Amino acid sequence: MEVAEEKGWSLAAWTVCAVLLPVLLTLWCSVRRSQRRNIPRTGKHGWQDTDLFGKPTYCSVCGQHILHGVYCRSCGLCADEACVRRANRRFPCKEIILWAEGRGHHWVRGNVPLCSLCSVCGQQCGCQPKLCDYRCIWCQRTVHDDCMQNNLKIEDCDFGEFKNLIIPPSYLSAVTQLKKGKTTDYEKLASSMGKQWTPLIVLANTRSGNNMGEALLSEFKGLLNPIQVFDLSKVSPFKALQLCTLLPDKSAKVLVCGGDGTVGWVLDAVDEMKIKGLEGCVPQVAVLPLGTGNDLANTLGWGAGYAGDVPVEQILRNIMDADGIKLDRWKVQVTNKGYSLRKPKVLSMNNYFSVGPDALMALNFHTHREKTPSLFSSRLVNKAVYLFYGTKDCLVQECKDLNKKVELELDGERIDLPNLEGIVVLNIGYWGGGCRLWEGMGDEPYPLSRHDDGLLEVVGVYGSFHCAQIQVKLANPVRLGQAHTVRLLLKSSKMPMQVDGEPWAQGPCTVTITHKTHALMLYHSGEQTDDDDDASSGSDHEKQGDNEQSDEDI
């Protein structure tokens, strides 16, 4: 009995330690951060301070081992806080436009990536517990101190594995000269880059999902030209996409790091480029899903959510291997009932429109996130909040008798509605954070759904519990039909509505959904969820149809 009691106290003590240790460490880091003097921000380096380096790190100036300090997000230079000023004076950062010494390597000594191999002898670099070995910050080649030869210092850098995604500083320098001469023959200028050159522009929303945007910005700046990487909290998508105007027509690719809302924001900026006569500069768009639902990214094969498990280098490889496809974009016009001086609300839709319980959950979530945004920085917490509101609606049923409050028309034909609580209009295959709503359990015949055929799929749900059953494949939705144009008349009361996860409470109105345009997207066939096995034939059919269409149809 005494032994059991002793084990119990020991277990309790270890539990308390396991809980308190992270809290104490966090408090210690906070105190250290508050006591830290301001880091000099002058110079070209993009310094980022860190409380604890994730691997053995040495100051590039004094060579001493450091636990905390600063690192440059572009060139990877590390320094103790006391050595930052000297680092600014002694070491240049990545030159984004001009190279004074031609196209040679830009070597940085020490702190090479783990498990990197010497490009001369093939042995592992960075094994010694000191500042040693070199890394080129453009081509990412690593070389031992003893293997560094004079010819390596003067040879041209080929930009390594990702040369087809990098905008070289020499190209931007030549563009500057062209502009001075008032000529803009970018095609001739780009011919020296090769036919496979498809430069990448990275747009990251640092406020999305798990707040991984800052870390991704640093990693992409280290692998690409920093001028290609933009923080959407500081620069608008339209302004960032102006870089496409300096590149050959139809050559650029864009990686959007964020949720579905961020992707819609970028695609709106692409549409604005079309309106202003820049159709030839329109890029292909890939998605790195950082949001909560990420249904569009899932549909395009980029996965249901990025958690840092895939190296950034592999993401760039996936982009180079991705296939170009088209995505329908729709105009959602909401006209209030009766006489009103307000203009109709016009929204762009990529994913889906809905009225009913899922829109109510999104509205409740959105309302509370606006009040306390700091509590909603985790994808897991966000999904738990959605689950709470879904469970609450199962009991309250705030959207019941929807069929008595609305009228639905598909291509002008009135649809008789059963006793529903919600209606969902789908453009893509996924809905509700990974559920293939149109297919349901997959045990009934139904027309094939595609995201490039100019058709919308319209379904009904009986309530929040029915939505949960569909998500675990225990029920089928009420398939109301497919249409090119959808018209929904809300006759009375106020109902929650949402477009691509952006919710609002709407009074009596008429909602009209019509086709707007196509967007050029990138499809990655290597990332699939469990549900994709049921729809693999449909995806193959979509890709085949995309390949048969020409770009002139956009």
XYZ file of C-alpha atoms in Angstrom:
554
model
C 0.000 0.000 0.000
C 2.840 2.378 0.889
C 4.622 1.531 -2.387
C 1.492 2.346 -4.373
C 1.068 5.624 -2.476
C 4.701 6.531 -3.114
C 4.305 5.827 -6.833
C 1.199 7.981 -6.862
C 3.049 10.930 -5.307
C 5.917 10.411 -7.738
C 3.537 10.417 -10.695
C 1.861 13.567 -9.383
C 5.228 15.290 -8.978
C 6.297 14.432 -12.527
C 2.932 15.633 -13.841
C 3.312 18.975 -12.047
C 6.835 19.335 -13.450
C 5.646 18.525 -16.977
C 2.985 21.228 -16.703
C 5.027 23.907 -14.942
C 8.283 23.576 -16.895
C 6.895 24.878 -20.240
C 5.096 27.690 -18.386
C 8.249 28.737 -16.549
C 10.301 28.542 -19.744
C 7.776 30.752 -21.533
C 7.827 33.286 -18.688
C 11.639 33.293 -18.673
C 11.703 33.947 -22.433
C 9.172 36.762 -22.008
C 11.279 38.415 -19.307
C 14.424 38.068 -21.428
C 12.614 39.544 -24.406
C 11.402 42.536 -22.364
C 14.933 43.174 -21.065
C 16.526 42.867 -24.475
C 17.857 46.099 -25.893
C 16.740 47.234 -29.312
C 18.487 45.449 -32.166
C 19.982 47.814 -34.752
C 17.806 47.561 -37.855
C 20.096 49.571 -40.112
C 21.744 47.881 -43.063
C 20.393 45.467 -45.627
C 20.020 42.451 -43.366
C 16.509 41.440 -42.334
C 17.272 40.630 -38.720
C 14.894 38.440 -36.747
C 15.489 37.864 -33.033
C 14.961 34.439 -31.479
C 14.847 33.263 -27.877
C 16.320 29.850 -28.584
C 17.994 28.525 -31.717
C 16.730 25.096 -32.740
C 20.215 23.698 -33.440
C 23.826 24.411 -32.355
C 24.480 27.925 -33.649
C 27.603 30.083 -33.730
C 27.982 33.822 -34.143
C 29.210 34.675 -37.646
C 31.264 37.559 -36.239
C 32.987 36.304 -33.085
C 32.528 32.547 -33.658
C 31.153 31.953 -30.161
C 28.323 29.500 -29.459
C 25.019 31.349 -28.946
C 21.691 30.150 -27.529
C 19.712 33.252 -28.443
C 20.426 36.188 -30.697
C 19.451 37.231 -34.230
C 19.514 35.724 -37.695
C 19.005 37.234 -41.121
C 15.843 35.980 -42.836
C 17.419 36.373 -46.270
C 21.009 35.144 -46.058
C 20.904 33.103 -42.819
C 23.679 35.043 -41.106
C 23.609 34.541 -37.293
C 24.938 36.905 -34.665
C 24.969 37.606 -30.968
C 23.151 40.804 -30.052
C 26.447 42.496 -29.227
C 27.850 41.696 -32.699
C 24.944 42.896 -34.840
C 26.503 46.261 -35.749
C 29.762 44.604 -36.804
C 27.822 42.025 -38.828
C 26.056 44.840 -40.693
C 29.411 46.404 -41.584
C 31.346 43.234 -42.455
C 28.889 40.961 -44.252
C 26.669 41.889 -47.204
C 23.192 40.392 -47.480
C 21.576 38.950 -50.614
C 21.733 41.496 -53.427
C 18.220 41.455 -54.868
C 18.914 43.605 -57.929
C 22.586 44.389 -58.569
C 25.691 42.253 -58.246
C 28.905 44.231 -58.145
C 30.998 41.085 -58.681
C 29.113 39.364 -61.488
C 27.248 36.080 -60.990
C 29.593 34.338 -58.576
C 28.634 32.398 -55.472
C 27.740 34.277 -52.297
C 29.339 32.233 -49.529
C 28.309 32.498 -45.871
C 30.503 30.738 -43.312
C 29.120 28.479 -40.618
C 25.700 27.249 -39.437
C 25.174 25.112 -42.552
C 21.964 23.027 -42.722
C 21.998 19.704 -40.900
C 22.957 16.629 -42.973
C 24.275 18.787 -45.828
C 27.043 17.284 -47.971
C 30.134 18.941 -49.348
C 29.833 19.532 -53.092
C 33.558 18.753 -53.534
C 34.279 15.643 -51.450
C 30.718 14.429 -50.737
C 31.262 14.209 -46.960
C 28.923 15.734 -44.373
C 29.427 19.407 -43.533
C 28.980 21.239 -40.260
C 30.066 18.328 -38.043
C 32.581 20.235 -35.931
C 31.395 22.129 -32.801
C 32.525 25.525 -34.090
C 31.913 28.043 -36.845
C 32.995 26.095 -39.896
C 32.301 25.333 -43.577
C 30.527 27.444 -46.189
C 27.098 27.658 -47.842
C 26.140 29.572 -50.988
C 22.935 31.457 -50.206
C 21.756 31.222 -53.833
C 22.430 27.658 -55.011
C 22.530 26.206 -51.424
C 25.772 24.307 -52.122
C 27.888 23.562 -49.031
C 31.665 23.188 -48.957
C 34.181 22.247 -46.242
C 36.711 24.845 -45.155
C 39.489 22.568 -46.450
C 37.679 21.967 -49.757
C 37.079 25.630 -50.521
C 39.200 26.380 -53.556
C 39.889 29.595 -55.405
C 37.931 28.433 -58.438
C 34.809 27.992 -56.276
C 35.078 31.594 -55.160
C 35.153 32.972 -58.692
C 32.974 30.519 -60.669
C 29.460 31.508 -61.722
C 26.569 30.389 -59.542
C 23.927 28.358 -61.390
C 21.281 28.941 -58.632
C 21.049 25.228 -57.964
C 17.951 23.037 -57.930
C 15.474 25.921 -57.926
C 17.041 28.041 -60.658
C 13.809 27.876 -62.691
C 11.898 29.528 -59.814
C 14.440 32.214 -58.866
C 14.523 35.710 -60.342
C 18.272 36.392 -60.592
C 19.532 39.842 -59.523
C 21.194 40.121 -62.930
C 17.774 39.849 -64.619
C 16.340 42.655 -62.498
C 19.415 44.735 -63.207
C 18.900 44.194 -66.960
C 15.200 45.116 -66.597
C 16.246 48.367 -64.951
C 18.525 49.120 -67.904
C 15.720 48.296 -70.352
C 13.390 50.725 -68.621
C 15.996 53.448 -68.828
C 16.224 52.803 -72.561
C 12.391 52.772 -72.795
C 12.300 49.246 -74.233
C 10.491 46.308 -72.651
C 11.511 43.209 -74.618
C 11.284 40.867 -71.632
C 10.936 37.806 -73.872
C 14.372 38.366 -75.402
C 15.851 39.114 -72.005
C 14.359 35.944 -70.507
C 15.669 33.740 -73.322
C 18.972 33.508 -71.462
C 17.110 31.972 -68.510
C 15.979 28.939 -70.479
C 12.586 27.679 -71.634
C 11.815 26.078 -68.258
C 12.123 29.365 -66.343
C 8.866 29.988 -64.452
C 9.701 32.442 -61.651
C 7.730 32.082 -58.433
C 6.143 34.852 -56.351
C 5.323 33.953 -52.741
C 2.433 35.743 -51.001
C 2.077 34.830 -47.315
C -0.642 35.814 -44.860
C 1.104 35.851 -41.477
C -2.260 35.922 -39.661
C -3.666 32.702 -41.105
C -4.239 29.455 -39.223
C -1.333 28.380 -37.018
C 0.562 31.678 -37.510
C 3.300 29.917 -39.478
C 3.540 32.703 -42.031
C 6.553 34.424 -40.420
C 8.655 31.256 -40.425
C 7.684 30.470 -44.020
C 8.610 33.982 -45.143
C 12.105 33.478 -43.729
C 12.568 30.082 -45.374
C 11.365 31.223 -48.788
C 13.567 34.331 -48.642
C 16.512 32.052 -47.927
C 15.847 29.861 -50.970
C 14.615 32.476 -53.460
C 15.322 36.107 -54.210
C 13.867 38.089 -51.263
C 12.166 40.418 -53.732
C 9.936 37.483 -54.727
C 8.518 37.031 -51.207
C 5.769 39.304 -49.849
C 4.006 39.640 -46.492
C 0.320 40.340 -47.230
C -0.072 42.088 -43.888
C 2.237 44.812 -45.265
C 1.693 44.711 -49.047
C -1.584 44.252 -50.928
C -1.815 41.331 -53.392
C -2.349 43.660 -56.358
C 0.795 45.634 -55.558
C 2.819 42.454 -55.054
C 1.589 41.015 -58.364
C 3.005 44.011 -60.233
C 6.247 42.030 -60.253
C 4.577 39.849 -62.914
C 4.674 42.812 -65.310
C 8.489 42.600 -65.327
C 8.432 38.954 -66.412
C 7.682 37.295 -69.772
C 3.989 36.732 -70.539
C 2.376 33.673 -68.926
C 5.604 32.635 -67.200
C 4.965 33.555 -63.564
C 3.688 31.283 -60.821
C 2.288 32.423 -57.477
C 2.255 30.512 -54.188
C -0.414 31.737 -51.758
C 0.395 30.804 -48.145
C -2.863 31.193 -46.253
C -6.448 30.053 -45.972
C -9.181 30.003 -48.590
C -10.001 33.633 -47.794
C -6.441 34.656 -48.619
C -6.612 32.739 -51.915
C -9.835 34.568 -52.810
C -8.155 37.883 -51.982
C -5.282 37.098 -54.356
C -7.604 35.880 -57.127
C -9.569 39.148 -56.854
C -6.279 40.976 -57.438
C -5.639 38.766 -60.490
C -9.092 39.712 -61.830
C -8.183 43.365 -61.309
C -5.091 42.807 -63.444
C -7.308 41.457 -66.225
C -9.583 44.494 -66.013
C -6.573 46.808 -66.356
C -5.413 45.059 -69.533
C -2.683 42.868 -68.037
C -4.069 39.505 -69.213
C -0.656 38.400 -70.441
C 0.827 38.884 -66.950
C -1.740 36.673 -65.190
C 0.094 33.970 -63.161
C -0.794 30.399 -62.263
C -1.688 30.065 -58.586
C -0.685 27.326 -56.126
C -1.819 27.110 -52.500
C -0.019 26.297 -49.264
C -2.949 25.767 -46.852
C -2.506 27.623 -43.556
C -6.175 28.281 -42.747
C -8.779 26.266 -40.843
C -10.948 24.713 -43.581
C -8.638 24.813 -46.649
C -11.273 23.218 -48.893
C -9.962 24.856 -52.072
C -6.395 23.716 -51.358
C -7.714 20.205 -50.710
C -9.598 20.213 -54.017
C -6.444 21.256 -55.862
C -4.368 18.505 -54.250
C -2.315 20.669 -51.861
C -3.664 18.988 -48.727
C -6.069 19.816 -45.912
C -3.580 21.845 -43.870
C 0.139 22.579 -43.616
C 1.723 22.009 -40.200
C 5.414 22.313 -41.072
C 5.785 18.574 -41.698
C 6.865 19.051 -45.335
C 10.202 20.834 -45.981
C 9.969 24.072 -47.925
C 12.324 22.583 -50.518
C 9.770 19.833 -51.217
C 7.021 22.433 -51.576
C 9.065 24.149 -54.295
C 9.594 20.799 -56.035
C 5.839 20.161 -55.933
C 5.200 23.542 -57.542
C 7.635 22.785 -60.359
C 5.867 19.452 -61.011
C 2.284 20.760 -60.687
C -0.155 20.826 -63.621
C -2.071 23.889 -64.765
C -5.875 23.701 -64.524
C -8.812 26.118 -64.533
C -11.130 27.062 -61.691
C -14.587 28.583 -62.146
C -15.144 31.840 -60.280
C -18.671 33.073 -59.600
C -20.369 36.391 -58.888
C -22.727 36.423 -55.904
C -25.096 39.421 -55.962
C -27.238 40.082 -52.884
C -30.097 42.548 -53.463
C -32.103 43.651 -50.447
C -35.870 43.330 -50.649
C -37.875 46.483 -51.241
C -36.656 50.009 -51.967
C -33.094 50.710 -50.840
C -30.503 53.378 -51.631
C -27.710 50.890 -51.032
C -26.085 49.191 -53.978
C -26.420 45.391 -54.129
C -23.677 43.519 -52.312
C -21.423 41.809 -54.872
C -19.018 39.053 -53.787
C -16.694 36.648 -55.597
C -17.100 32.928 -54.901
C -14.518 30.203 -55.413
C -15.708 27.480 -53.037
C -19.340 27.654 -51.980
C -22.279 29.747 -50.840
C -24.592 28.600 -48.087
C -27.524 29.639 -45.950
C -28.357 27.703 -42.800
C -26.537 25.895 -39.992
C -22.999 25.886 -41.444
C -23.250 29.626 -42.127
C -24.497 30.094 -38.544
C -21.459 28.237 -37.177
C -19.154 30.380 -39.337
C -20.917 33.560 -38.155
C -20.607 32.645 -34.469
C -16.958 31.704 -34.948
C -16.223 34.925 -36.855
C -17.925 37.077 -34.201
C -15.911 35.623 -31.333
C -12.634 35.683 -33.299
C -13.098 39.405 -33.962
C -13.460 40.015 -30.205
C -10.463 37.910 -29.083
C -8.248 37.079 -32.097
C -5.378 35.854 -29.900
C -7.429 32.835 -28.793
C -7.919 31.620 -32.380
C -4.306 31.146 -33.481
C -4.463 27.328 -33.602
C -6.152 25.248 -36.284
C -7.085 22.634 -33.675
C -8.688 25.245 -31.402
C -10.595 26.718 -34.350
C -12.047 23.334 -35.294
C -12.982 22.681 -31.651
C -14.908 25.976 -31.587
C -16.728 24.977 -34.795
C -17.616 21.645 -33.153
C -19.010 23.467 -30.109
C -21.272 25.703 -32.173
C -22.379 22.769 -34.322
C -23.351 20.797 -31.221
C -25.208 23.817 -29.852
C -27.208 24.206 -33.081
C -28.211 20.524 -32.950
C -30.112 21.376 -29.766
C -31.387 24.870 -30.609
C -32.131 24.475 -34.368
C -32.103 28.203 -35.129
C -32.454 27.634 -38.893
C -35.438 25.262 -38.908
C -38.250 25.625 -41.478
C -35.882 27.149 -44.044
C -38.022 25.735 -46.861
C -40.869 28.031 -45.726
C -38.636 31.101 -45.750
C -36.889 30.756 -49.112
C -37.586 30.020 -52.763
C -34.943 28.348 -54.929
C -34.578 28.545 -58.728
C -32.028 26.595 -60.785
C -31.611 27.986 -64.307
C -35.022 29.652 -63.938
C -36.831 26.498 -62.786
C -38.518 26.591 -59.372
C -37.445 23.740 -57.062
C -39.821 22.185 -54.515
C -37.924 22.040 -51.238
C -38.372 19.394 -48.535
C -38.199 20.300 -44.846
C -34.627 21.666 -44.781
C -32.510 23.792 -42.451
C -29.743 24.645 -44.928
C -28.881 25.008 -48.611
C -25.318 24.808 -49.945
C -24.220 25.855 -53.457
C -20.936 24.138 -54.358
C -18.269 24.993 -56.916
C -15.546 22.648 -55.636
C -15.462 19.070 -54.412
C -14.720 19.748 -50.740
C -16.823 21.503 -48.104
C -16.740 21.922 -44.329
C -13.049 21.212 -43.813
C -12.583 18.083 -45.932
C -16.038 16.599 -46.615
C -17.061 15.678 -50.172
C -20.616 16.925 -49.749
C -21.993 16.253 -53.246
C -20.835 12.623 -53.237
C -22.036 11.853 -49.680
C -21.618 8.147 -48.929
C -20.970 7.430 -52.611
C -23.621 4.693 -52.737
C -26.034 6.528 -55.059
C -25.695 7.501 -58.744
C -25.091 11.225 -59.201
C -23.753 13.495 -61.978
C -20.021 14.146 -61.900
C -19.004 17.398 -60.178
C -16.175 19.515 -61.584
C -14.702 22.899 -60.759
C -14.217 24.023 -64.375
C -17.465 23.075 -66.174
C -19.499 26.226 -65.481
C -21.950 24.239 -63.326
C -22.837 24.564 -59.652
C -23.984 21.693 -57.449
C -26.855 22.567 -55.080
C -27.621 20.439 -52.022
C -29.799 20.676 -48.939
C -29.195 19.547 -45.351
C -31.690 18.743 -42.615
C -29.598 20.332 -39.862
C -26.262 20.360 -38.036
C -26.576 16.700 -37.050
C -27.202 15.782 -40.692
C -24.059 17.746 -41.655
C -22.050 15.741 -39.117
C -23.447 12.473 -40.492
C -22.445 13.451 -44.035
C -18.912 14.302 -42.907
C -18.390 10.798 -41.508
C -20.150 9.184 -44.497
C -23.210 7.985 -42.592
C -25.711 9.939 -44.691
C -26.233 11.505 -48.097
C -27.150 15.143 -48.764
C -30.394 16.157 -50.412
C -29.186 16.689 -53.993
C -31.324 19.480 -55.445
C -29.590 19.659 -58.833
C -26.901 21.305 -60.971
C -27.241 24.679 -62.682
C -25.424 27.475 -64.477
C -27.385 30.126 -62.581
C -28.785 29.910 -59.053
C -31.382 32.291 -57.621
C -32.392 32.247 -53.956
C -35.210 34.421 -52.580
C -35.270 34.963 -48.815
C -38.865 36.016 -48.170
C -38.875 36.764 -44.458
C -36.827 36.951 -41.244
C -33.024 37.199 -40.975
C -30.799 34.231 -41.842
C -27.046 33.562 -41.626
C -25.264 33.376 -44.993
C -21.652 32.839 -46.010
C -19.454 32.913 -49.097
C -16.157 31.015 -48.842
C -16.181 31.172 -45.056
C -16.994 34.911 -44.831
C -20.347 35.048 -42.978
C -22.963 37.700 -42.319
C -26.580 37.970 -41.086
C -28.918 38.779 -43.978
C -32.485 40.079 -44.027
C -35.035 39.520 -46.836
C -33.221 39.615 -50.163
C -32.566 37.984 -53.516
C -29.278 36.133 -54.026
C -28.206 35.568 -57.636
C -25.126 33.466 -58.477
C -23.750 33.681 -62.028
C -20.468 32.714 -63.689
C -17.776 35.390 -63.515
C -14.495 34.103 -64.984
C -11.870 31.369 -64.869
C -8.753 31.400 -62.705
C -5.522 29.653 -63.667
C -4.521 27.329 -60.816
C -1.852 24.696 -60.187
C -2.948 21.150 -59.334
C -0.658 18.851 -57.332
C -1.578 15.206 -57.826
C 0.706 13.865 -55.104
C -1.222 15.145 -52.053
C -4.485 13.319 -51.441
C -6.807 12.730 -48.512
C -8.679 9.529 -47.758
C -11.759 10.734 -49.600
C -9.790 11.271 -52.794
C -9.693 7.555 -53.500
C -13.427 7.690 -54.238
C -13.005 10.627 -56.589
C -9.736 9.794 -58.308
C -11.444 8.973 -61.571
C -13.259 12.299 -61.445
C -10.009 14.175 -60.869
C -8.356 12.421 -63.794
C -11.310 13.373 -65.964
C -11.036 17.000 -64.857
C -7.312 17.171 -65.675
C -7.929 15.602 -69.059
C -10.612 18.177 -69.794
C -8.329 20.996 -68.668
C -5.550 19.877 -70.993
C -7.938 19.946 -73.944
C -8.888 23.585 -73.370
C -6.748 26.465 -74.575
C -5.662 29.428 -72.504
C -7.551 31.740 -74.864
C -10.856 30.678 -73.300
C -10.123 32.624 -70.132
